[in-house]
mmCIF file of C-alpha atoms (C1' of nucleotides) in Angstrom:
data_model
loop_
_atom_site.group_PDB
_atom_site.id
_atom_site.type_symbol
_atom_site.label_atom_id
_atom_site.label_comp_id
_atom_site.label_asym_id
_atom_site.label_seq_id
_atom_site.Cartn_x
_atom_site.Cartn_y
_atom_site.Cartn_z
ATOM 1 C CA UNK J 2 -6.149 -27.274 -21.765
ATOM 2 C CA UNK J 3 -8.424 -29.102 -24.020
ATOM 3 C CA UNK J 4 -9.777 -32.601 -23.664
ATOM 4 C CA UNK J 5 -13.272 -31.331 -22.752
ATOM 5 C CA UNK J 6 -15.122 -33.381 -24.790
ATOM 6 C CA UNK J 7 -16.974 -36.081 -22.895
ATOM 7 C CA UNK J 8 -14.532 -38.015 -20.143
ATOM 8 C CA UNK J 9 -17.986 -40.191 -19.722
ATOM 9 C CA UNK J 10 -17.118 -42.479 -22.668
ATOM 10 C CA UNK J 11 -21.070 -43.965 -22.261
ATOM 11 C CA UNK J 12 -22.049 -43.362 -26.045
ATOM 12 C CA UNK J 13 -21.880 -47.252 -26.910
ATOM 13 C CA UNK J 14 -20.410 -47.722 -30.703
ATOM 14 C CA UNK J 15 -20.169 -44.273 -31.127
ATOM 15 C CA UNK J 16 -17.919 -44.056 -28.715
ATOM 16 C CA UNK J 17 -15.201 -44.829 -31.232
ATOM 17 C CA UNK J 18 -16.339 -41.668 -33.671
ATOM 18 C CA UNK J 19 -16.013 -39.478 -30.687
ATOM 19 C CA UNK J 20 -12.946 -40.694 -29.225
ATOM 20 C CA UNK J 21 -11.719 -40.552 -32.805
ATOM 21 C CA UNK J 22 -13.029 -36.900 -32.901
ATOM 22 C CA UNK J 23 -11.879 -35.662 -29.370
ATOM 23 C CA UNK J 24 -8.264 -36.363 -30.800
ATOM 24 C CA UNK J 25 -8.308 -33.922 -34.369
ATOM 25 C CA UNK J 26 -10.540 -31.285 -32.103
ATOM 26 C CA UNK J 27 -9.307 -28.318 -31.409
ATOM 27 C CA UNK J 28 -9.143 -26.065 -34.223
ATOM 28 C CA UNK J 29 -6.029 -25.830 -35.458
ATOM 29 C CA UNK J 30 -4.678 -29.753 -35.248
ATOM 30 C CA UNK J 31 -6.451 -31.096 -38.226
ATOM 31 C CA UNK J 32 -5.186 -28.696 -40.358
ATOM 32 C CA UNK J 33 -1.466 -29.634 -38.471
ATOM 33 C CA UNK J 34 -1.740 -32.857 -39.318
ATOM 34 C CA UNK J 35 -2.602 -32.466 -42.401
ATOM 35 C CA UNK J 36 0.638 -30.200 -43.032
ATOM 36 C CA UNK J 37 2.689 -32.622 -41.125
ATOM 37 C CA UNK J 38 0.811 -35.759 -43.448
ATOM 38 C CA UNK J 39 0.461 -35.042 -46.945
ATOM 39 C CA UNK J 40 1.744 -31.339 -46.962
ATOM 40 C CA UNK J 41 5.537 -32.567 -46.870
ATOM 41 C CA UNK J 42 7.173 -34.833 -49.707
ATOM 42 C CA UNK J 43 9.634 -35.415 -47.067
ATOM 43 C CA UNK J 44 10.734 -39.155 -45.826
ATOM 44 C CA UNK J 45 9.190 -38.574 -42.332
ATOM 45 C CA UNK J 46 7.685 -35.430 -42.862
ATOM 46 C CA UNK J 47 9.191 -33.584 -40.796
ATOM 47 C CA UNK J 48 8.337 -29.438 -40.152
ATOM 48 C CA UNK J 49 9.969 -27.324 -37.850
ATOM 49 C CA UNK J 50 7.603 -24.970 -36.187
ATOM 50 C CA UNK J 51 8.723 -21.714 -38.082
ATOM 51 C CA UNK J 52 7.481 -23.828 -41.217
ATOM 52 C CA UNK J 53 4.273 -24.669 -39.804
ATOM 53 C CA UNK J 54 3.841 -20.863 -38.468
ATOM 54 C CA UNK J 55 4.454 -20.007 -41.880
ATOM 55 C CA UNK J 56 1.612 -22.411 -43.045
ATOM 56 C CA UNK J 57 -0.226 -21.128 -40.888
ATOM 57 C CA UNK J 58 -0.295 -17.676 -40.748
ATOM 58 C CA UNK J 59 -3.141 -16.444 -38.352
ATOM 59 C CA UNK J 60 -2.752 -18.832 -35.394
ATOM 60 C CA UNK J 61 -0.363 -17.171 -32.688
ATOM 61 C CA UNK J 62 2.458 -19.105 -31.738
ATOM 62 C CA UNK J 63 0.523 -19.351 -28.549
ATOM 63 C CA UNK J 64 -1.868 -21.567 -29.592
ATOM 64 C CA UNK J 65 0.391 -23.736 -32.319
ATOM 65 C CA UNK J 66 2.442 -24.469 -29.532
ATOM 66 C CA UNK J 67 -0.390 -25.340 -28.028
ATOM 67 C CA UNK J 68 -1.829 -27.767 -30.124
ATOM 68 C CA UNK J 69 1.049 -29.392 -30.699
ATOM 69 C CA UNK J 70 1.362 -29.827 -27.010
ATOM 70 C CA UNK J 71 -1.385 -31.796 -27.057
ATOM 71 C CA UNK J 72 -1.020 -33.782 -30.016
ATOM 72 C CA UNK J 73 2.214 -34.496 -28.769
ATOM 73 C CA UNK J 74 0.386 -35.879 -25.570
ATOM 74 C CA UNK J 75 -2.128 -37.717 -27.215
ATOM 75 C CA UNK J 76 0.526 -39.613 -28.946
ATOM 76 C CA UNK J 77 0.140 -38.530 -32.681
ATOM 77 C CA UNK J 78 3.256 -36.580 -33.231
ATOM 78 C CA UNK J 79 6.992 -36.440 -32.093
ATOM 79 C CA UNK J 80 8.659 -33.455 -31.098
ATOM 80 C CA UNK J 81 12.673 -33.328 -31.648
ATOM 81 C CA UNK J 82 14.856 -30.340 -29.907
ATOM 82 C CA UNK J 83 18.065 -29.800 -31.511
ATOM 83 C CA UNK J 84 20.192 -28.052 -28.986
ATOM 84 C CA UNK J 85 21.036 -25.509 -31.562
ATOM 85 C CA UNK J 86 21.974 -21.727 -30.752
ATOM 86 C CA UNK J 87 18.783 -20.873 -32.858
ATOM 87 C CA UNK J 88 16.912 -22.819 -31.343
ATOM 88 C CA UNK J 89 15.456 -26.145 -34.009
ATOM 89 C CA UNK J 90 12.416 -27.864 -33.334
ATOM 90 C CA UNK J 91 10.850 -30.745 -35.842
ATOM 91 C CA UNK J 92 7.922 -31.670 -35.039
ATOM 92 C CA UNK J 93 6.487 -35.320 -37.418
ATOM 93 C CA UNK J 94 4.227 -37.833 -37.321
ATOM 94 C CA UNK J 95 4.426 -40.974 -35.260
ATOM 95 C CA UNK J 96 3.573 -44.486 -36.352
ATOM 96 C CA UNK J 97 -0.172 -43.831 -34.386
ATOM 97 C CA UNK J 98 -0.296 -39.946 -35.691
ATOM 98 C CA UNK J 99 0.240 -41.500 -39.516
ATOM 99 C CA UNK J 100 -2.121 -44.465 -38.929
ATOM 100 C CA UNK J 101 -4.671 -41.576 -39.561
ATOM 101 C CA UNK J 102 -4.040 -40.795 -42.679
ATOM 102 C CA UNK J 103 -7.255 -42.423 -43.812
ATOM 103 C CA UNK J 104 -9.585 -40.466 -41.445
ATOM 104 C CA UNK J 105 -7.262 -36.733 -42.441
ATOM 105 C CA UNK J 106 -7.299 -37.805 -46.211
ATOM 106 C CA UNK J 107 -11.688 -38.504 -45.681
ATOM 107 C CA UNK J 108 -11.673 -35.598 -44.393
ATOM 108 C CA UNK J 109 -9.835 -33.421 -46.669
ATOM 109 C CA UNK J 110 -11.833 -35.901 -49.614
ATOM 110 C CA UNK J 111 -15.113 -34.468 -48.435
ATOM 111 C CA UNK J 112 -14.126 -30.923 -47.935
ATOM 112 C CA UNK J 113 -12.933 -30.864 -51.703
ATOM 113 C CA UNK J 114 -15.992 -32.805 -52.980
ATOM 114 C CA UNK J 115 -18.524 -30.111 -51.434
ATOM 115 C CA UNK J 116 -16.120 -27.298 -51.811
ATOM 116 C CA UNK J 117 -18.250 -25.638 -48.349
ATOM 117 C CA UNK J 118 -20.329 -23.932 -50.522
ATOM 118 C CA UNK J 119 -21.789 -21.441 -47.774
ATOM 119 C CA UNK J 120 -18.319 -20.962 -46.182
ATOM 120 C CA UNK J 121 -15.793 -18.838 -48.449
ATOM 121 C CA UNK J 122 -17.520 -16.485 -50.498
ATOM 122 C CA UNK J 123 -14.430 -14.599 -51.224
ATOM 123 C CA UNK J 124 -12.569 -17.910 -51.550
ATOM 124 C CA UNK J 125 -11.814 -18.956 -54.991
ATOM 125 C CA UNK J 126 -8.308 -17.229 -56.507
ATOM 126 C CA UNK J 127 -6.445 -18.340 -53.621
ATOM 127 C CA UNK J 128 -3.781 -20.073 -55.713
ATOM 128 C CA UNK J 129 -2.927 -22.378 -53.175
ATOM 129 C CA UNK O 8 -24.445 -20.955 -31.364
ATOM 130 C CA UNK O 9 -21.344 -23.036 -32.402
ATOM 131 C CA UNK O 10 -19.713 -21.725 -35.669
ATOM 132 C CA UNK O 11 -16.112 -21.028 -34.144
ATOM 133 C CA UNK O 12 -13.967 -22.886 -35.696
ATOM 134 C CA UNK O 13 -11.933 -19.993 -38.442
ATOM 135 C CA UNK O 14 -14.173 -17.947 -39.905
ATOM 136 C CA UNK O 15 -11.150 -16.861 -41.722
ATOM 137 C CA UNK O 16 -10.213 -19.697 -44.261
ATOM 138 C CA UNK O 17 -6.809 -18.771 -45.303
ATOM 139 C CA UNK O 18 -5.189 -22.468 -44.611
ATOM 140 C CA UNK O 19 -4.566 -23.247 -48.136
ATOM 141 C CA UNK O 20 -5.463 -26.956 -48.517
ATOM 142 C CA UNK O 21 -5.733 -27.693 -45.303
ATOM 143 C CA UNK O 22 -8.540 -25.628 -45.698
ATOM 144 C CA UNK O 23 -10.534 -28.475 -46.632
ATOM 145 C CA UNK O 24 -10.131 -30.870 -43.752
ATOM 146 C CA UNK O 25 -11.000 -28.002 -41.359
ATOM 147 C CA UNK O 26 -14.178 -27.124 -43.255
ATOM 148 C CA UNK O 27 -15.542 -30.840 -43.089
ATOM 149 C CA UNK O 28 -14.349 -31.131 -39.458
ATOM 150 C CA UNK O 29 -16.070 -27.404 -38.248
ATOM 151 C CA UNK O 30 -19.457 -30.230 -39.539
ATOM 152 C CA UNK O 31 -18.896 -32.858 -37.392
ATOM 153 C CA UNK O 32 -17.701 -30.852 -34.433
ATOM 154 C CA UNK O 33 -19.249 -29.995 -31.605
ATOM 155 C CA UNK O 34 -19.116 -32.774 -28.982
ATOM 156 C CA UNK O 35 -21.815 -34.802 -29.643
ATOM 157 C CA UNK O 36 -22.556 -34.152 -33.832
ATOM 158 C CA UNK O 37 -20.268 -36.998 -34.547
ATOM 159 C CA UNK O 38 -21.983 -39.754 -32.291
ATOM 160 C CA UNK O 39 -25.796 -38.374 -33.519
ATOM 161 C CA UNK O 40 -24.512 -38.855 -37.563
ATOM 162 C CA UNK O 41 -23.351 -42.287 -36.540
ATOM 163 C CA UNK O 42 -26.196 -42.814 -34.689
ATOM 164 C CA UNK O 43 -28.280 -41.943 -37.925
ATOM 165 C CA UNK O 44 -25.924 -43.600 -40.569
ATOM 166 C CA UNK O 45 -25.083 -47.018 -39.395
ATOM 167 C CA UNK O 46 -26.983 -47.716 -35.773
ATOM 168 C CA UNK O 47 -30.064 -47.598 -37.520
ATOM 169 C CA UNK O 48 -30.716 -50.934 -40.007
ATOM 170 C CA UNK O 49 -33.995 -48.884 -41.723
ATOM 171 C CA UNK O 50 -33.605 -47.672 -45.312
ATOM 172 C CA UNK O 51 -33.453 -44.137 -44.364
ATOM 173 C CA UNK O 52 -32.096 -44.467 -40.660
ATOM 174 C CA UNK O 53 -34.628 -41.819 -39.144
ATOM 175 C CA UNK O 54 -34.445 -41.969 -35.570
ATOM 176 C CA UNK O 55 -36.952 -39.760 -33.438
ATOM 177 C CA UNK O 56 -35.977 -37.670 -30.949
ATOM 178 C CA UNK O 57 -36.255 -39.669 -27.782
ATOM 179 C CA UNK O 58 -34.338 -42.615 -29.643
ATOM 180 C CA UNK O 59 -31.763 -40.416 -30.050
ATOM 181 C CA UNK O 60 -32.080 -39.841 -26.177
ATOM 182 C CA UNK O 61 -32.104 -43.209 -25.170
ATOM 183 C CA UNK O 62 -28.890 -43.726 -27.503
ATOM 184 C CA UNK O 63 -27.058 -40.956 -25.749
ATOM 185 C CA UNK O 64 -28.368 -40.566 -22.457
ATOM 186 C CA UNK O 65 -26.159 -38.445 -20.770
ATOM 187 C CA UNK O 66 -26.737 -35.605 -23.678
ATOM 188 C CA UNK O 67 -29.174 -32.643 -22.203
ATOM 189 C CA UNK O 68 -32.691 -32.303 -24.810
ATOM 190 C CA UNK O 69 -31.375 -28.697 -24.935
ATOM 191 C CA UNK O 70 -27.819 -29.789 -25.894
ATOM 192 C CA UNK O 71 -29.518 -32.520 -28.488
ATOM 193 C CA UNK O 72 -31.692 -30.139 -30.189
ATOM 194 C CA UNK O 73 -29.741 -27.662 -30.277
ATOM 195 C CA UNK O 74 -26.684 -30.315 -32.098
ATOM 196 C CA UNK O 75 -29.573 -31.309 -33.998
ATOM 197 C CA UNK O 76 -30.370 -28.176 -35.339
ATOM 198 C CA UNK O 77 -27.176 -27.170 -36.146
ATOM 199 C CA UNK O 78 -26.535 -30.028 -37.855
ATOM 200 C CA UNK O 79 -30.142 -29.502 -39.606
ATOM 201 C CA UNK O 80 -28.277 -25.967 -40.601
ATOM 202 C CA UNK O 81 -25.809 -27.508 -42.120
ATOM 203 C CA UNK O 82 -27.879 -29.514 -44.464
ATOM 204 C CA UNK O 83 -26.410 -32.838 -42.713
ATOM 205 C CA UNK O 84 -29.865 -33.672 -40.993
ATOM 206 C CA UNK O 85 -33.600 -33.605 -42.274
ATOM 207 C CA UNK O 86 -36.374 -32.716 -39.698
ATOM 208 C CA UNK O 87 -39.904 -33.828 -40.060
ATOM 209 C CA UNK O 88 -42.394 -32.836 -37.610
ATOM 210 C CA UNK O 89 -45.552 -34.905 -37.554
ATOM 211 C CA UNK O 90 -48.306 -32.545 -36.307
ATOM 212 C CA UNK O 91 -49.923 -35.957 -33.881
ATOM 213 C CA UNK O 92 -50.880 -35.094 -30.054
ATOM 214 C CA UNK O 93 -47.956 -36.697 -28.588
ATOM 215 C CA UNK O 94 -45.151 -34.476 -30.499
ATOM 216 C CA UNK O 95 -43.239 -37.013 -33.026
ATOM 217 C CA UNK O 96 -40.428 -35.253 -35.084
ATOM 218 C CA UNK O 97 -37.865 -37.949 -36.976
ATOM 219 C CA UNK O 98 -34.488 -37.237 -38.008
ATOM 220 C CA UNK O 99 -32.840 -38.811 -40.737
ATOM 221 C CA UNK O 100 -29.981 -37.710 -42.681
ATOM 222 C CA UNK O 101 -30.214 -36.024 -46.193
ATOM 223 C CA UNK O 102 -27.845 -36.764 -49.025
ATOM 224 C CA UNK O 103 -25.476 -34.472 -48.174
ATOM 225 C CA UNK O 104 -25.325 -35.853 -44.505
ATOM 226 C CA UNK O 105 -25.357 -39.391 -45.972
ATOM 227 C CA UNK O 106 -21.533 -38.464 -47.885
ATOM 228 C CA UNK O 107 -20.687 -37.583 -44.577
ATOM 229 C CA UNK O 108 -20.333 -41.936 -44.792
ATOM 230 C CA UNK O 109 -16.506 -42.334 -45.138
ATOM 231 C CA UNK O 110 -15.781 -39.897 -42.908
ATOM 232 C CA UNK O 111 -17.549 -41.015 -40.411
ATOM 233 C CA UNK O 112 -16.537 -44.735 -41.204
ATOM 234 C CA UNK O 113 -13.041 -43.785 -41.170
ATOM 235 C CA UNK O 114 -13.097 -42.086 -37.589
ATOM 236 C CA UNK O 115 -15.292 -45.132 -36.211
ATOM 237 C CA UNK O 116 -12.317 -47.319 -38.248
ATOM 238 C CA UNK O 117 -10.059 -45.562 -36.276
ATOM 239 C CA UNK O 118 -11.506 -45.450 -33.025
ATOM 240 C CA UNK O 119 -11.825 -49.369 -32.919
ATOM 241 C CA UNK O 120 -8.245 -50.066 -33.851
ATOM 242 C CA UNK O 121 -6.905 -47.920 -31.718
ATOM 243 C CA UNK O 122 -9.183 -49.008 -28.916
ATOM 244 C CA UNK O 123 -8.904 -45.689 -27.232
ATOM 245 C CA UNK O 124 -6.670 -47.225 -24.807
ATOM 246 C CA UNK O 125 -7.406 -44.956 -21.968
ATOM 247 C CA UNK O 126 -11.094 -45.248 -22.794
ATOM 248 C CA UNK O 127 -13.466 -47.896 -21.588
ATOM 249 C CA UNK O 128 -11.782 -51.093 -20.914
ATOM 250 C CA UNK O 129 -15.278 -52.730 -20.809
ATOM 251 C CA UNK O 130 -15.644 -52.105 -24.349
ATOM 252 C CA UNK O 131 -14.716 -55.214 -26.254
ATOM 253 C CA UNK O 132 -17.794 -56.966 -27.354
ATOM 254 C CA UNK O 133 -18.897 -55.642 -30.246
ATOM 255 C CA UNK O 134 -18.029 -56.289 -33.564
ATOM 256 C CA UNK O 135 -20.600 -54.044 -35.527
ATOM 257 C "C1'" DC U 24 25.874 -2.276 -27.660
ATOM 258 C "C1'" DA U 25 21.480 -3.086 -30.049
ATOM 259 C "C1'" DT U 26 19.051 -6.258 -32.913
ATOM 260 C "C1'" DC U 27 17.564 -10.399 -34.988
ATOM 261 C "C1'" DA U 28 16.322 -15.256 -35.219
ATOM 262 C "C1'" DC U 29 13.924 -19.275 -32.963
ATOM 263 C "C1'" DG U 30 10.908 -21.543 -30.123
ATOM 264 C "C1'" DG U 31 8.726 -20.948 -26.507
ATOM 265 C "C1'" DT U 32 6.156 -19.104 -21.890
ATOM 266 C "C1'" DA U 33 3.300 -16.255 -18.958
ATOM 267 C "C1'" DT U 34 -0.536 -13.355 -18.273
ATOM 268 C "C1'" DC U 35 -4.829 -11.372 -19.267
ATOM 269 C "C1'" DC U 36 -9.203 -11.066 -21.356
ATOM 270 C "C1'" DT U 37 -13.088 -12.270 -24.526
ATOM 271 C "C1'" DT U 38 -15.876 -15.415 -26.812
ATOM 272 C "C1'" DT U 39 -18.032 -19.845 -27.041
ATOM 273 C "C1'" DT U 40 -19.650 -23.902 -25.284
ATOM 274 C "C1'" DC U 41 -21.886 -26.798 -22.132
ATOM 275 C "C1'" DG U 42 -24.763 -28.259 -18.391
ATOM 276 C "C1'" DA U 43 -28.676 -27.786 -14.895
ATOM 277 C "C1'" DC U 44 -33.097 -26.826 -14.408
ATOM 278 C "C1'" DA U 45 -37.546 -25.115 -15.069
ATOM 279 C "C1'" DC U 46 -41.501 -24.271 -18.096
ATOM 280 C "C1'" DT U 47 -44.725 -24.976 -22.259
ATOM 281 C "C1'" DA U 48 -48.382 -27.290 -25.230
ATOM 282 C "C1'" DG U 49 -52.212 -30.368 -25.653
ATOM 283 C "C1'" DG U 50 -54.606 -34.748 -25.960
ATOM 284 C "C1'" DG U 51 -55.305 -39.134 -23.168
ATOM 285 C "C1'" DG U 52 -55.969 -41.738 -18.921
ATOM 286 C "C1'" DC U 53 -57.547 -42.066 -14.137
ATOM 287 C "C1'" DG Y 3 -58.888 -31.775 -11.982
ATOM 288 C "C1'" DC Y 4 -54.360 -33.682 -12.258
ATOM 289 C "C1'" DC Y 5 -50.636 -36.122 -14.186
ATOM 290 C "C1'" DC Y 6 -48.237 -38.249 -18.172
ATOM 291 C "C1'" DC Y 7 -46.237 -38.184 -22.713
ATOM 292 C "C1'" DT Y 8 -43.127 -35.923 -26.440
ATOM 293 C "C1'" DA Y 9 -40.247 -32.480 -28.118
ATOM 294 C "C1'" DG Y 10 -38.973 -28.639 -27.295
ATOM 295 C "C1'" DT Y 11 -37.527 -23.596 -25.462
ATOM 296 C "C1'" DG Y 12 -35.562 -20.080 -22.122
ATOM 297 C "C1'" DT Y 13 -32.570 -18.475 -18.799
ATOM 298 C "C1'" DC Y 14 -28.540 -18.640 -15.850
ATOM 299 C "C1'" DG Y 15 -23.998 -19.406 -14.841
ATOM 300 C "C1'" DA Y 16 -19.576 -21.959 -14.959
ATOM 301 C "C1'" DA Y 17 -15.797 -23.390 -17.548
ATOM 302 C "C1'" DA Y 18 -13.046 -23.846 -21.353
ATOM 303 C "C1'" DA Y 19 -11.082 -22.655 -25.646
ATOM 304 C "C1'" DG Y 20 -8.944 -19.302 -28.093
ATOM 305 C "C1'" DG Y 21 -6.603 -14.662 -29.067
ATOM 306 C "C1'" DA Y 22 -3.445 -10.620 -28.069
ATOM 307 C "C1'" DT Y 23 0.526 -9.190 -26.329
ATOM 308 C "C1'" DA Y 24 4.787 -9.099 -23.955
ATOM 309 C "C1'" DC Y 25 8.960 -11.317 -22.254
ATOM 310 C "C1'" DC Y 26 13.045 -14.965 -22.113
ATOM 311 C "C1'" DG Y 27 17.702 -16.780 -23.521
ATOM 312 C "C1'" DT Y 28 21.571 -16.920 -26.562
ATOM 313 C "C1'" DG Y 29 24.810 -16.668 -30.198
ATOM 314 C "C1'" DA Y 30 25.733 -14.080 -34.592
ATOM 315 C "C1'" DT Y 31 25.569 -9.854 -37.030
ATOM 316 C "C1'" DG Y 32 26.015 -4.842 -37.796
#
DNA sequence: CATCACGGTATCCTTTTCGACACTAGGGGC
DNA sequence: GCCCCTAGTGTCGAAAAGGATACCGTGATG
């Protein structure tokens, strides 16, 4: 449902930014991995999917399942099923999902630094 | 023409990694700031437009400019137009596109170790 | 019996993105 | 006069990504 971005992998050393890229794209999974990285003092890490919803707020169940689908099939995360009568789902980070820590905590490094400045005007009291 | 990616930015810290990542997305953003950050050995790593063509030839001039100027909207990208008979414009990055470094170091970092298995298996022989 | 919680799924529709292709400007070369 | 070069721009249309909303099963609770 995603994995649009470029199947020609012709881009020479680049390649390995975009291939990099085409993994955290898709609008909602760098801010899941972040959750499921540095969000959670946790061990592993682990969040079950009513404690992402509730992290994130404004994307429809539709679309985090989504998104974790897809991380899930690229490798990055594990999902668990508990065969609970309410149903328990943790998702967390695999060995390859945590081996980008460095490229999520860059990210996150330069987001802070420059603050988007044009983005959030009516950012700012959010008491995170 | 892009400018998608949660206009709403209510992800608490996340927040952050999603506003440096709406930057570099777009399918080919990431490739042209590595392109102008390490491909090019110059001091200030301008490239002109048909270098940037020959370094990603399967990228439309529509799609290229128009990646270009979004990233020029961003304040990642500096434009100079020469006014000569055969049209010469060079890109090169500003400051601002220049912190974009780490970030972009850490996805290429990534990229190579993980070899994008499913990739390019003719890959192999570079080192950069 | 009706309702809630939990983690999804299915369907539908809109917005965005991307790609193909054609056209422009204007000096130089033939 | 005609074609080439560079760096675009415009238009069209297809496809994908994303969003809204509704429905599913099941055990406990009221």
């Amino acid at each position: 449902m995603a994995r649009t971005r470029h199947r020609s992998l012709d881009c020479s050393p680049g390649c390995a930014v975009e291939a990099t890229l085409q993994l955290i794209d898709g609008k909602w999974k760098g801010v899941i991995l972040y959750h499921l990285l540095d969000e959670v003092p946790e061990p592993e890490g682990a969040l079950r999917f009513s404690a992402l919803r509730r992290r994130m707020p404004n994307v429809t169940q539709r679309m985090l399942t989504n998104q974790l689908r897809e991380l899930e099939a690229d490798g990055l995360v594990h999902r668990t099923v508990y065969a609970e009568v309410p149903p328990r789902v943790e998702y967390r980070l695999t060995a390859r999902g945590r081996s980008l820590a460095p490229v999520i905590r860059a990210l996150k490094a330069w987001g802070d630094a420059h603050a988007t400045p044009e983005a959030s005007p009516e950012a700012g009291s959010r008491a995170a």
